[in-house]
Amino acid sequence: MKCLVAMLAGAVLLPAQIELPARYRTAGVLRWASDAEGGAPFVYVDPADPQHEIGFEVELAAELAAVLGVRMVRTQTPWEHLVEGLNRGDFDLVMNGFEPTTDRLPQVRFTRPYYIFQQQLAAMAGSTTATLADCTGRRVGCLGGSASNLVLKQQPGIETVVYEDPSKIYVEIADGRNFAALADLPIAMFYAPQHPGVQLAGPPFGEFFYAIAVRKDEPELQRALDAGIVQLLRDGALERVYRKWGMWSAVEDRLREDRMASLLQGTVPGESAAAATFAWRPSLERMLAGAAVTAGISVAAFLVAIVLGLLLALTRLYGPRPLQWLAVAYIETFRGTPVLVQLLFLYYGLGQIPSLPKLEAWQAGILGLGLNYAAYEAEVYRGAIQGIPRGQVEAALALSLSGPLTLRFVVLPQALRLALPASTNDFIALFKDSSIVMVITVVELSKQYNMLASASGRHIALGLVTCALYLAMSLPLAFCARRFERALERDRR
Amino acid sequence: MIQVRGLEKRFGDRCLFAGLDLDFAVGRTTVITGRSGAGKSTLLRILNQLERHDAGVVRSDGLEIPAGLPHGEWKRRAARLRRRTGMVFQGYQLFPHLSVLANVTLAPIRGKRVPAADARAQALQLLESVGMAAVADRYPARLSGGESQRVAIARALAMEPEVLLLDEPTSALDPASARDVVGVIQRLRARGFTQVLVTHQHELAQQLADQLVDLDR
């Protein structure tokens, strides 16, 4: 009996025996996913040594690998697609400041938390903003799909602006477009000081968790990782890592509490379970709203492209030499660089120049797409104008019509017919390309799909709805273009 | 009256006309013949400056266009010359996107700013005179070659030129269509309208010419 007690006591004192599922033991590898883009301080490229990735989760992964007896290999995955990648089997676990949210709980299985964080507000330097209530009626930035995003959603009267990249959420405070930004404390501590004119506002609040996510059907892996985290808590490795990164506070002591073991199994603390059910009606309403944004931006951008494209084509064909060169330079520059870069430059780049007016995201989107497509339209129109037989212009000349009159009444009406098929093609392409404006925070159809699908996991159904909405807009467009073409063709019948 | 003196046109090292002197008398029909490549069409196009000459001078009632004018000045004088000449092209060059009537009224309405109703009335009269009033609403694609040519003549006449230049007006036409077109040209000749006509068909040249110019001689 004494012996048994001694054995039991010994078992408690000894490091826990961590048993990984057989397939991972055999392979000797656990693949963990995270996003190193804007990933500090979790995982990011070391600016001093860009061959290496650093971050507290990189060190955590190494510690876990040691106690689990396997290698941990990192897979780069965009943050908003971590859940999908996990369930596709691209990797075995997600460790990337991943918060157990109501949206994610039905889709993945969470371990016990390995970090407790709070929310931190940031505002323009010198402001007296201290709480979310101070932000009522204002624009507040946050990271899409983050805990901060959920907190803001539950706070009435705040206009939330969603970003993909944490390094961007503070940019627009300094230039006055946003009132404040809410982020996880580690993100706020790392990024806010990089922006002059931005200060942390008020004390951190709330209790939120980072936990590792594994597939739903892998409770053994979850338990093994739980055991690994407990081990790191016991031997002080976790605290060592957090202290090194300046992330340790008294709050972290709660990680040892018993409630943590089952805290994230089932429901999320602080959120109602009702939120987890998927509601079609509001989802469809959001997608329709997104479709309206897509249509509006596309039509407006194409109008810009038509007007500017025609000016460019005419300048290139008939303008004085220096202007011709300028037109060519414009066309080649805008055709030869990615529209993504042009949009980022237009919105964030020009936004840094204080003397320029600040564009709203949708304005920058319309302008950026319009400027880009103008280069393509210019070439379409030039080709069409040059496709008009020389004899037509000579006939107009022989009738004493002036150059501008010839252009307006003889050349352009005929060129329109030649340009229409290619131009329609460009419009449909622009229509789909317009989804790229999501990089400058415009929430259009594709972005709505992306957000709704990654929150609910309903990629197939929502994907089909999205495609149907795009087709519902582009097919009538193609149809109208063909009818218009036929109307112009009537003289050929 | 249009005159050319010492006219030359160079294409690379080939020289056409070699100092040609010609008078195109008012009220007469001058027919220019010659083999292919003799420069018949080129000469016609020089008469309304769709083509510039390299030596000599083109004259018309006080308007002098010597070779080698600076571009701006040449453009002004060429425009004045073109207001006095109407041109009928070998390939018709009707505007395919406009109806027959609109083809005829475009230049008067837009260029000369004739009120639209007047221009249409005049156009219908001209179309009547070439036998094409019935197809005023059609588009050029639905016209035969002969019909197109007659519409082209009406279109040129609508600008009220002093001289009508016709480039091979019947060479692409079947005999019946050609007869219709020749009929129009003959009526203009009978009215004393000044015409310059290019053709390689000797029979036609004999039939229409008050003055015959053979570029091969």
XYZ file of C-alpha atoms in Angstrom:
710
model
C 0.000 0.000 0.000
C 2.768 2.378 0.951
C 4.542 1.283 -2.135
C 1.495 2.078 -4.282
C 1.193 5.573 -2.791
C 4.868 6.158 -3.473
C 4.411 5.022 -7.055
C 1.441 7.312 -7.542
C 3.349 10.206 -6.053
C 6.250 9.401 -8.322
C 3.969 9.355 -11.357
C 2.757 12.833 -10.518
C 6.274 14.153 -10.132
C 7.617 12.520 -13.285
C 7.097 14.285 -16.626
C 3.771 13.199 -18.082
C 4.004 10.428 -20.613
C 2.823 12.083 -23.843
C 1.399 9.657 -26.339
C 1.031 11.087 -29.899
C -1.260 9.201 -32.299
C 0.693 6.428 -34.033
C 0.778 8.010 -37.484
C 2.531 11.121 -36.183
C 4.973 9.091 -34.123
C 5.841 7.010 -37.185
C 6.192 10.021 -39.463
C 8.150 11.896 -36.794
C 6.684 15.155 -38.081
C 3.849 17.484 -37.119
C 2.946 20.067 -39.763
C 1.756 23.357 -38.265
C 0.275 26.172 -40.259
C 0.453 29.914 -39.824
C 0.699 33.099 -41.864
C 3.988 34.950 -41.737
C 2.613 37.908 -43.711
C 2.085 40.645 -41.161
C 2.691 37.865 -38.654
C 4.707 39.588 -35.945
C 5.138 38.769 -33.132
C 3.684 35.311 -33.788
C 5.755 34.269 -36.758
C 7.462 36.590 -39.223
C 10.505 37.045 -41.377
C 13.456 38.270 -39.316
C 14.265 41.703 -40.765
C 17.884 41.283 -39.647
C 18.204 37.866 -41.246
C 15.479 37.378 -43.864
C 16.425 33.737 -44.393
C 14.929 32.982 -40.992
C 11.514 33.175 -39.465
C 11.194 34.254 -35.871
C 8.345 34.813 -33.434
C 7.138 33.510 -30.122
C 5.135 30.757 -31.801
C 8.223 29.595 -33.664
C 9.896 29.120 -30.286
C 6.769 27.561 -28.840
C 6.696 25.078 -31.704
C 10.309 24.140 -30.983
C 9.519 23.590 -27.303
C 6.458 21.487 -28.163
C 8.490 19.462 -30.650
C 10.989 18.695 -27.901
C 8.404 17.437 -25.411
C 6.422 15.535 -28.060
C 9.498 13.934 -29.594
C 8.748 14.936 -33.194
C 9.873 17.620 -35.601
C 7.533 20.578 -36.162
C 7.463 21.810 -39.751
C 5.747 25.108 -40.596
C 3.406 25.478 -43.599
C 2.730 29.004 -44.865
C -1.034 29.532 -45.309
C -3.083 32.743 -45.639
C -4.604 33.482 -42.264
C -8.181 33.583 -43.507
C -7.829 30.062 -44.950
C -6.289 28.259 -41.997
C -9.479 26.352 -41.140
C -10.049 25.199 -44.701
C -6.434 24.081 -45.075
C -6.609 22.129 -41.845
C -9.782 20.313 -42.834
C -8.404 19.602 -46.313
C -5.472 17.859 -44.610
C -2.800 20.248 -45.890
C -1.299 20.275 -42.398
C -2.019 18.822 -38.963
C -2.529 21.805 -36.705
C -2.994 25.553 -36.655
C -1.015 27.649 -34.238
C -1.204 31.296 -35.233
C -2.767 33.486 -32.588
C -5.879 31.509 -33.451
C -8.844 32.398 -31.294
C -11.565 29.866 -30.516
C -14.599 31.705 -31.873
C -18.187 30.613 -32.202
C -17.667 30.403 -35.952
C -14.683 28.102 -35.658
C -15.841 25.798 -32.893
C -18.134 23.651 -35.059
C -15.369 23.277 -37.631
C -12.256 22.447 -35.636
C -11.145 21.106 -32.256
C -9.212 23.367 -29.896
C -6.576 22.457 -27.329
C -6.379 24.188 -23.993
C -5.199 27.781 -24.339
C -1.477 28.437 -24.548
C -1.861 32.187 -24.150
C -4.343 34.572 -22.580
C -4.605 37.956 -24.158
C -6.642 41.060 -23.802
C -7.980 43.629 -26.212
C -6.184 46.909 -26.634
C -7.582 50.062 -28.170
C -5.324 52.521 -29.989
C -6.168 56.045 -31.119
C -4.571 59.198 -32.413
C -1.795 60.494 -30.179
C -3.022 63.036 -27.688
C -6.648 61.917 -27.833
C -8.540 61.130 -24.642
C -10.206 58.029 -26.069
C -10.042 55.219 -23.509
C -12.981 52.863 -24.023
C -15.053 51.436 -26.845
C -17.939 53.642 -25.738
C -15.807 56.647 -26.708
C -15.773 55.310 -30.277
C -19.541 55.343 -30.814
C -20.424 56.672 -34.248
C -16.805 56.447 -35.442
C -14.760 54.224 -37.754
C -12.686 51.629 -35.917
C -10.244 49.308 -37.668
C -9.555 45.688 -36.771
C -8.243 42.459 -38.232
C -10.842 40.478 -40.191
C -12.115 37.354 -38.440
C -10.301 38.242 -35.210
C -11.570 38.428 -31.642
C -11.393 42.199 -31.974
C -13.742 41.942 -34.949
C -16.269 40.052 -32.805
C -15.941 42.508 -29.950
C -16.602 45.409 -32.303
C -19.588 43.623 -33.845
C -21.176 43.309 -30.416
C -20.593 46.988 -29.703
C -23.498 48.994 -31.141
C -22.922 52.185 -33.121
C -19.368 51.550 -34.286
C -18.465 51.428 -37.978
C -16.016 48.546 -38.283
C -13.311 48.629 -40.992
C -11.807 45.216 -41.604
C -8.157 44.677 -42.618
C -6.261 41.619 -43.821
C -2.932 42.732 -42.519
C -2.326 43.870 -38.908
C 0.384 46.272 -40.044
C -2.310 48.228 -41.928
C -4.838 48.767 -39.156
C -2.947 51.696 -37.624
C -2.038 53.428 -40.887
C -5.379 55.136 -41.229
C -5.514 56.437 -37.679
C -2.450 58.581 -38.188
C -3.949 60.118 -41.346
C -7.355 60.633 -39.775
C -9.444 58.251 -41.892
C -10.130 56.021 -38.888
C -10.857 57.075 -35.336
C -9.288 54.106 -33.560
C -8.187 50.496 -33.933
C -8.865 47.475 -31.741
C -6.455 44.561 -31.697
C -5.179 41.705 -29.609
C -2.732 43.085 -27.062
C 0.377 41.404 -28.571
C -0.455 42.897 -31.966
C -1.111 46.312 -30.479
C 2.125 46.219 -28.465
C 4.113 45.301 -31.548
C 2.574 47.432 -34.300
C 1.079 50.534 -32.676
C 4.453 51.989 -31.600
C 5.635 51.744 -35.217
C 3.154 54.453 -36.163
C 4.015 57.939 -35.031
C 0.834 59.770 -34.167
C -0.801 56.634 -32.728
C -0.977 55.778 -29.036
C -2.431 52.916 -27.011
C -5.713 54.108 -25.531
C -6.988 52.982 -22.142
C -6.159 49.755 -20.280
C -6.369 46.314 -21.918
C -9.647 44.545 -21.261
C -11.394 41.201 -21.561
C -10.022 37.660 -21.475
C -9.366 35.929 -24.771
C -7.377 32.870 -25.663
C -4.979 31.564 -28.237
C -5.246 27.834 -28.686
C -4.004 25.256 -31.144
C -6.605 23.924 -33.588
C -6.672 20.367 -34.910
C -9.210 18.509 -37.021
C -12.493 17.633 -35.317
C -11.897 13.882 -35.567
C -8.515 13.949 -33.847
C -9.187 14.039 -30.102
C -5.997 12.017 -29.494
C -3.852 14.679 -31.121
C -5.669 17.367 -29.154
C -5.019 15.523 -25.869
C -1.362 15.013 -26.735
C -0.974 18.724 -27.480
C -2.828 19.567 -24.242
C -0.352 17.429 -22.370
C 2.519 19.147 -24.184
C 1.227 22.580 -23.182
C 0.825 21.471 -19.550
C 4.384 20.179 -19.660
C 5.679 23.520 -20.954
C 3.705 25.324 -18.242
C 5.218 23.095 -15.593
C 8.819 23.280 -16.637
C 8.647 27.062 -17.150
C 9.412 26.959 -20.884
C 6.222 28.815 -21.775
C 6.897 31.600 -19.305
C 10.501 31.850 -20.552
C 9.344 32.335 -24.145
C 6.696 34.912 -23.226
C 9.072 36.855 -21.015
C 11.610 36.940 -23.814
C 8.977 38.469 -26.117
C 7.718 40.879 -23.462
C 4.341 39.147 -23.431
C 4.269 37.842 -19.903
C 1.934 39.360 -17.364
C 0.196 38.161 -14.237
C -2.824 37.264 -16.382
C -0.880 34.311 -17.819
C -0.851 32.577 -14.433
C -4.495 31.733 -15.094
C -3.310 29.311 -17.806
C -2.566 26.880 -14.987
C -6.122 26.939 -13.640
C -8.077 23.677 -13.874
C -10.928 25.284 -15.827
C -8.545 25.712 -18.800
C -8.473 21.978 -19.517
C -12.059 21.890 -20.783
C -12.649 25.594 -21.327
C -12.653 25.465 -25.124
C -14.485 22.178 -25.519
C -18.053 22.989 -26.479
C -18.915 26.661 -26.334
C -16.889 29.813 -26.290
C -16.881 31.669 -23.003
C -18.669 34.971 -23.258
C -20.528 34.233 -26.494
C -24.042 32.953 -26.885
C -24.449 29.573 -28.500
C -27.198 30.897 -30.758
C -24.657 32.805 -32.801
C -23.207 29.536 -34.035
C -26.173 28.607 -36.202
C -25.883 29.665 -39.798
C -28.524 32.108 -40.980
C -29.141 32.088 -44.722
C -31.251 35.177 -44.983
C -28.814 37.714 -43.523
C -25.994 35.931 -45.347
C -27.764 36.347 -48.675
C -28.534 39.949 -47.831
C -24.851 40.563 -47.188
C -23.932 38.894 -50.472
C -26.483 40.963 -52.380
C -25.056 44.073 -50.774
C -21.624 42.866 -51.872
C -22.912 42.280 -55.395
C -24.234 45.842 -55.488
C -20.798 47.138 -54.486
C -19.187 44.963 -57.169
C -21.588 46.229 -59.828
C -21.218 49.859 -58.762
C -17.441 49.794 -58.675
C -17.202 47.911 -61.977
C -19.554 50.205 -63.876
C -17.981 53.373 -62.493
C -14.453 52.079 -63.127
C -15.324 51.114 -66.695
C -16.769 54.556 -67.379
C -13.454 56.023 -66.227
C -11.662 53.500 -68.460
C -13.776 54.342 -71.535
C -13.355 58.109 -71.274
C -9.672 58.033 -70.379
C -8.984 55.185 -72.833
C -10.522 57.126 -75.710
C -8.506 60.234 -74.792
C -5.337 58.146 -74.651
C -6.054 56.459 -77.993
C -6.777 59.787 -79.734
C -3.706 61.384 -78.175
C -1.547 58.496 -79.258
C -2.907 58.622 -82.820
C -3.341 62.336 -83.469
C -1.701 64.260 -80.620
C 1.514 66.249 -80.854
C 4.681 64.163 -80.478
C 5.465 64.777 -76.777
C 1.868 63.973 -75.815
C 2.005 60.821 -77.954
C 5.038 59.690 -75.968
C 3.252 60.446 -72.720
C 0.248 58.386 -73.824
C 2.502 55.460 -74.753
C 4.326 55.753 -71.427
C 1.008 55.746 -69.575
C -0.324 52.740 -71.452
C 2.842 50.687 -71.033
C 3.194 51.575 -67.350
C -0.366 50.691 -66.422
C -0.419 47.543 -68.555
C 2.991 46.448 -67.400
C 2.502 46.616 -63.627
C 0.066 44.599 -61.499
C -3.253 46.267 -60.737
C -2.817 45.020 -57.159
C 0.313 47.130 -56.742
C -1.407 50.117 -58.362
C -4.304 49.889 -55.918
C -2.090 49.571 -52.847
C 0.020 52.478 -54.094
C -3.019 54.634 -54.776
C -4.623 53.970 -51.418
C -1.824 53.489 -48.917
C 1.070 55.043 -50.829
C -0.585 58.325 -51.793
C -2.338 58.291 -48.415
C 1.068 58.958 -46.849
C 1.439 62.280 -48.651
C -0.242 64.814 -46.386
C -0.926 67.415 -49.089
C -3.054 65.028 -51.171
C -6.771 64.603 -50.496
C -7.586 61.356 -48.742
C -9.482 58.966 -50.987
C -12.139 56.705 -49.556
C -11.434 53.043 -50.263
C -14.214 52.772 -52.838
C -13.018 55.891 -54.599
C -9.487 54.524 -54.753
C -10.927 51.237 -56.055
C -12.854 52.900 -58.874
C -9.965 55.157 -59.772
C -7.371 52.369 -59.612
C -9.342 49.918 -61.729
C -10.371 52.714 -64.118
C -6.805 53.954 -64.597
C -5.615 50.407 -65.182
C -8.305 49.390 -67.649
C -7.988 52.710 -69.501
C -4.612 51.447 -70.738
C -6.249 48.347 -72.229
C -9.202 50.271 -73.662
C -6.818 52.779 -75.266
C -5.206 49.981 -77.250
C -8.566 48.464 -78.200
C -9.799 51.828 -79.499
C -6.542 52.572 -81.310
C -6.758 49.215 -83.049
C -10.392 49.850 -83.990
C -9.693 53.351 -85.317
C -6.769 52.079 -87.351
C -9.025 49.332 -88.654
C -11.180 51.877 -90.509
C -10.139 51.847 -94.206
C -8.064 54.844 -95.335
C -10.595 55.423 -98.137
C -13.282 56.359 -95.609
C -11.147 59.181 -94.260
C -10.260 60.288 -97.814
C -13.944 60.324 -98.729
C -14.625 62.597 -95.749
C -11.661 64.766 -96.702
C -12.911 65.025 -100.294
C -16.273 66.155 -98.872
C -14.435 68.948 -97.033
C -15.259 67.551 -93.597
C -12.792 68.777 -90.974
C -10.625 66.376 -88.948
C -12.789 66.503 -85.809
C -16.006 66.095 -87.840
C -14.506 63.152 -89.723
C -13.540 61.569 -86.421
C -16.933 62.115 -84.876
C -19.228 61.202 -87.751
C -17.186 58.826 -89.905
C -14.386 57.168 -87.952
C -15.664 56.740 -84.390
C -19.120 55.317 -85.234
C -17.469 52.643 -87.348
C -14.669 52.079 -84.826
C -17.261 51.558 -82.099
C -18.518 48.491 -83.904
C -14.995 47.142 -84.300
C -14.139 47.847 -80.653
C -17.311 46.511 -79.101
C -16.484 42.787 -78.826
C -13.047 43.416 -77.299
C -14.423 46.153 -75.078
C -17.231 43.927 -73.792
C -14.627 41.312 -73.055
C -12.653 43.837 -71.019
C -15.745 44.908 -69.115
C -16.507 41.340 -68.101
C -12.864 40.872 -67.109
C -12.979 44.081 -65.072
C -16.149 42.861 -63.471
C -14.390 39.827 -62.061
C -11.105 41.625 -61.414
C -12.986 44.124 -59.284
C -12.750 41.604 -56.429
C -9.143 42.743 -56.047
C -10.306 45.979 -54.385
C -10.735 43.921 -51.212
C -7.019 44.510 -50.589
C -7.824 48.147 -49.884
C -10.657 47.223 -47.493
C -13.594 47.493 -49.910
C -16.090 44.790 -49.010
C -17.558 43.559 -52.292
C -19.040 40.238 -53.376
C -15.904 38.072 -53.275
C -14.899 39.479 -49.923
C -18.364 38.827 -48.504
C -18.121 35.254 -49.765
C -14.682 34.891 -48.256
C -15.780 36.221 -44.892
C -19.042 34.290 -44.717
C -17.519 31.041 -45.952
C -14.534 31.048 -43.652
C -16.777 31.926 -40.721
C -19.313 29.196 -41.463
C -17.301 26.636 -43.396
C -20.001 26.576 -46.080
C -17.667 27.000 -49.006
C -19.658 24.994 -51.527
C -23.092 26.500 -50.978
C -21.850 30.065 -50.570
C -19.400 29.605 -53.462
C -22.229 28.537 -55.756
C -24.338 31.502 -54.646
C -21.394 33.809 -55.313
C -20.852 32.388 -58.815
C -24.572 32.654 -59.506
C -24.521 36.313 -58.483
C -21.526 37.060 -60.712
C -23.198 35.262 -63.618
C -26.491 37.034 -62.940
C -24.626 40.255 -63.576
C -22.203 39.287 -66.356
C -24.550 37.225 -68.548
C -27.101 40.019 -69.104
C -24.143 42.267 -69.814
C -22.867 39.938 -72.523
C -26.401 39.613 -73.856
C -26.907 43.388 -74.049
C -23.526 43.811 -75.718
C -24.491 41.266 -78.386
C -27.815 42.997 -78.997
C -26.062 46.328 -79.302
C -23.562 44.781 -81.705
C -26.393 43.430 -83.807
C -28.088 46.815 -83.836
C -24.864 48.319 -85.137
C -24.604 45.497 -87.675
C -27.980 46.283 -89.248
C -26.237 48.111 -92.129
C -24.382 44.905 -92.953
C -27.506 42.805 -93.337
C -10.986 76.332 -114.329
C -8.296 73.992 -113.044
C -4.846 74.139 -114.606
C -1.684 72.151 -113.972
C 1.728 73.346 -115.073
C 5.041 71.443 -115.015
C 3.482 68.719 -112.873
C 5.684 65.929 -111.479
C 5.053 63.226 -108.912
C 7.811 60.949 -107.671
C 7.499 57.459 -106.264
C 11.009 56.523 -105.153
C 13.164 56.986 -108.259
C 10.197 56.825 -110.658
C 8.863 60.112 -111.934
C 5.313 60.488 -113.259
C 3.986 63.119 -115.708
C 7.438 64.643 -116.439
C 6.323 68.234 -116.439
C 2.718 67.834 -117.545
C 0.760 70.941 -118.607
C -3.034 70.619 -118.745
C -6.118 72.822 -118.725
C -9.441 71.402 -117.577
C -11.860 73.650 -119.370
C -15.039 74.830 -117.632
C -18.175 73.073 -118.801
C -16.250 70.312 -120.543
C -15.690 66.673 -119.673
C -12.026 65.716 -119.758
C -11.244 62.024 -119.924
C -7.831 60.777 -118.813
C -6.710 57.418 -120.173
C -3.540 55.422 -120.088
C -2.259 51.977 -119.182
C -2.083 50.761 -115.581
C 0.577 52.569 -113.641
C 0.581 55.590 -115.948
C -0.670 57.691 -113.033
C -4.306 58.310 -114.053
C -5.707 58.015 -110.536
C -2.708 59.826 -109.072
C -3.330 62.774 -111.393
C -6.984 62.859 -110.353
C -6.032 62.747 -106.670
C -3.558 65.596 -107.193
C -6.424 67.674 -108.604
C -8.025 67.744 -105.165
C -4.741 67.309 -103.293
C -5.504 63.941 -101.724
C -2.008 63.409 -103.094
C 0.709 66.091 -103.051
C 2.812 66.782 -106.140
C 6.598 67.120 -106.113
C 7.067 69.754 -108.802
C 4.921 72.192 -110.748
C 1.759 73.948 -109.739
C -1.990 73.255 -109.500
C -4.104 76.330 -110.121
C -7.790 77.062 -109.818
C -9.285 80.535 -110.247
C -6.672 82.476 -108.336
C -5.765 79.636 -105.989
C -2.120 78.585 -106.483
C -0.766 75.370 -105.045
C 2.905 75.069 -105.923
C 4.891 72.019 -104.846
C 6.734 72.191 -101.545
C 4.441 74.515 -99.579
C 4.890 74.416 -95.804
C 2.406 71.968 -94.292
C 0.087 74.512 -92.658
C -0.225 76.681 -95.739
C -0.647 73.657 -97.992
C -3.451 72.367 -95.748
C -5.332 75.671 -95.975
C -5.047 75.886 -99.756
C -5.843 72.206 -100.269
C -9.006 72.642 -98.193
C -10.069 75.559 -100.424
C -9.387 73.507 -103.533
C -11.419 70.595 -102.175
C -14.403 72.851 -101.597
C -14.457 73.415 -105.371
C -14.074 69.767 -106.310
C -16.205 66.712 -105.716
C -14.683 63.243 -105.839
C -16.193 59.912 -106.794
C -13.937 57.057 -105.761
C -13.303 53.814 -107.602
C -14.467 51.815 -104.559
C -17.413 54.215 -103.912
C -16.354 54.758 -100.267
C -19.905 55.263 -99.073
C -20.133 55.422 -95.262
C -21.452 51.971 -94.307
C -22.956 53.072 -90.989
C -25.168 55.715 -92.595
C -28.261 55.355 -94.777
C -28.124 56.494 -98.403
C -29.843 59.764 -97.472
C -27.515 60.346 -94.503
C -24.507 59.666 -96.742
C -25.623 62.506 -98.988
C -26.631 64.951 -96.228
C -23.730 64.372 -93.790
C -21.277 66.860 -95.298
C -23.841 69.617 -96.072
C -25.350 69.445 -92.559
C -22.188 68.959 -90.514
C -19.609 70.642 -92.732
C -21.536 73.449 -94.411
C -24.151 73.821 -91.659
C -27.058 73.705 -94.099
C -30.326 73.326 -92.121
C -31.195 69.639 -91.960
C -34.563 69.958 -93.702
C -33.055 71.910 -96.615
C -30.188 69.446 -96.909
C -32.603 66.523 -97.000
C -34.773 68.127 -99.647
C -31.733 68.877 -101.784
C -30.373 65.356 -101.238
C -33.647 63.772 -102.314
C -33.604 65.914 -105.455
C -30.069 64.789 -106.241
C -30.932 61.148 -105.542
C -33.932 61.567 -107.842
C -31.658 62.915 -110.560
C -29.449 59.815 -110.377
C -32.460 57.522 -110.071
C -31.841 56.525 -106.477
C -34.555 58.357 -104.519
C -36.376 55.076 -103.885
C -33.512 53.647 -101.826
C -32.863 56.719 -99.674
C -33.491 54.774 -96.475
C -31.320 51.796 -97.339
C -27.828 51.158 -96.084
C -24.934 50.938 -98.568
C -24.396 47.215 -97.945
C -27.715 46.528 -99.683
C -26.871 48.461 -102.842
C -25.402 47.029 -106.048
C -22.171 48.485 -107.434
C -23.977 50.685 -109.935
C -26.390 51.954 -107.292
C -23.514 52.700 -104.937
C -21.720 54.621 -107.663
C -24.776 56.749 -108.408
C -25.256 57.499 -104.703
C -21.558 58.438 -104.540
C -22.106 60.912 -107.390
C -25.122 62.409 -105.610
C -23.097 62.662 -102.390
C -20.284 64.535 -104.182
C -22.749 66.867 -105.929
C -24.481 67.703 -102.641
C -21.482 69.856 -101.694
C -22.091 71.876 -104.860
C -18.621 71.553 -106.343
C -17.487 73.328 -109.512
C -15.735 70.240 -110.800
C -16.579 66.558 -110.413
C -13.657 64.107 -110.357
C -14.555 60.499 -111.202
C -12.074 57.653 -110.748
C -12.844 54.626 -112.971
C -16.596 55.073 -112.395
C -17.691 52.030 -114.426
C -14.758 49.628 -114.430
C -16.124 47.402 -111.661
C -19.710 47.351 -112.965
C -21.709 44.956 -115.087
C -22.827 46.382 -118.464
C -26.351 47.329 -117.354
C -25.152 49.115 -114.193
C -22.387 50.779 -116.191
C -25.012 52.126 -118.651
C -26.962 53.682 -115.762
C -23.845 55.384 -114.416
C -22.754 56.563 -117.867
C -26.254 57.968 -118.301
C -25.815 60.101 -115.191
C -22.416 61.324 -116.357
C -23.821 62.159 -119.789
C -26.667 64.177 -118.328
C -24.169 66.173 -116.257
C -22.102 66.699 -119.393
C -25.149 67.872 -121.281
C -25.862 70.384 -118.505
C -22.331 71.725 -118.937
C -20.971 70.452 -115.636
C -17.162 70.371 -115.542
C -15.971 66.792 -115.131
C -12.637 65.012 -115.072
C -12.941 61.278 -115.547
C -10.308 58.575 -115.382
C -10.803 55.311 -117.267
C -8.809 52.618 -118.982
C -11.768 51.779 -121.233
C -11.121 53.451 -124.619
C -14.674 53.042 -125.857
C -16.014 54.912 -122.821
C -13.347 57.581 -123.278
C -14.417 58.184 -126.887
C -18.078 58.284 -125.871
C -17.717 60.864 -123.058
C -14.701 63.015 -123.835
C -14.858 66.652 -124.853
C -11.142 66.573 -124.244
C -9.118 63.374 -124.222
C -5.807 63.087 -122.398
C -3.744 59.962 -123.010
C -1.011 59.685 -120.388
C 0.798 57.081 -122.527
C 1.652 59.643 -125.196
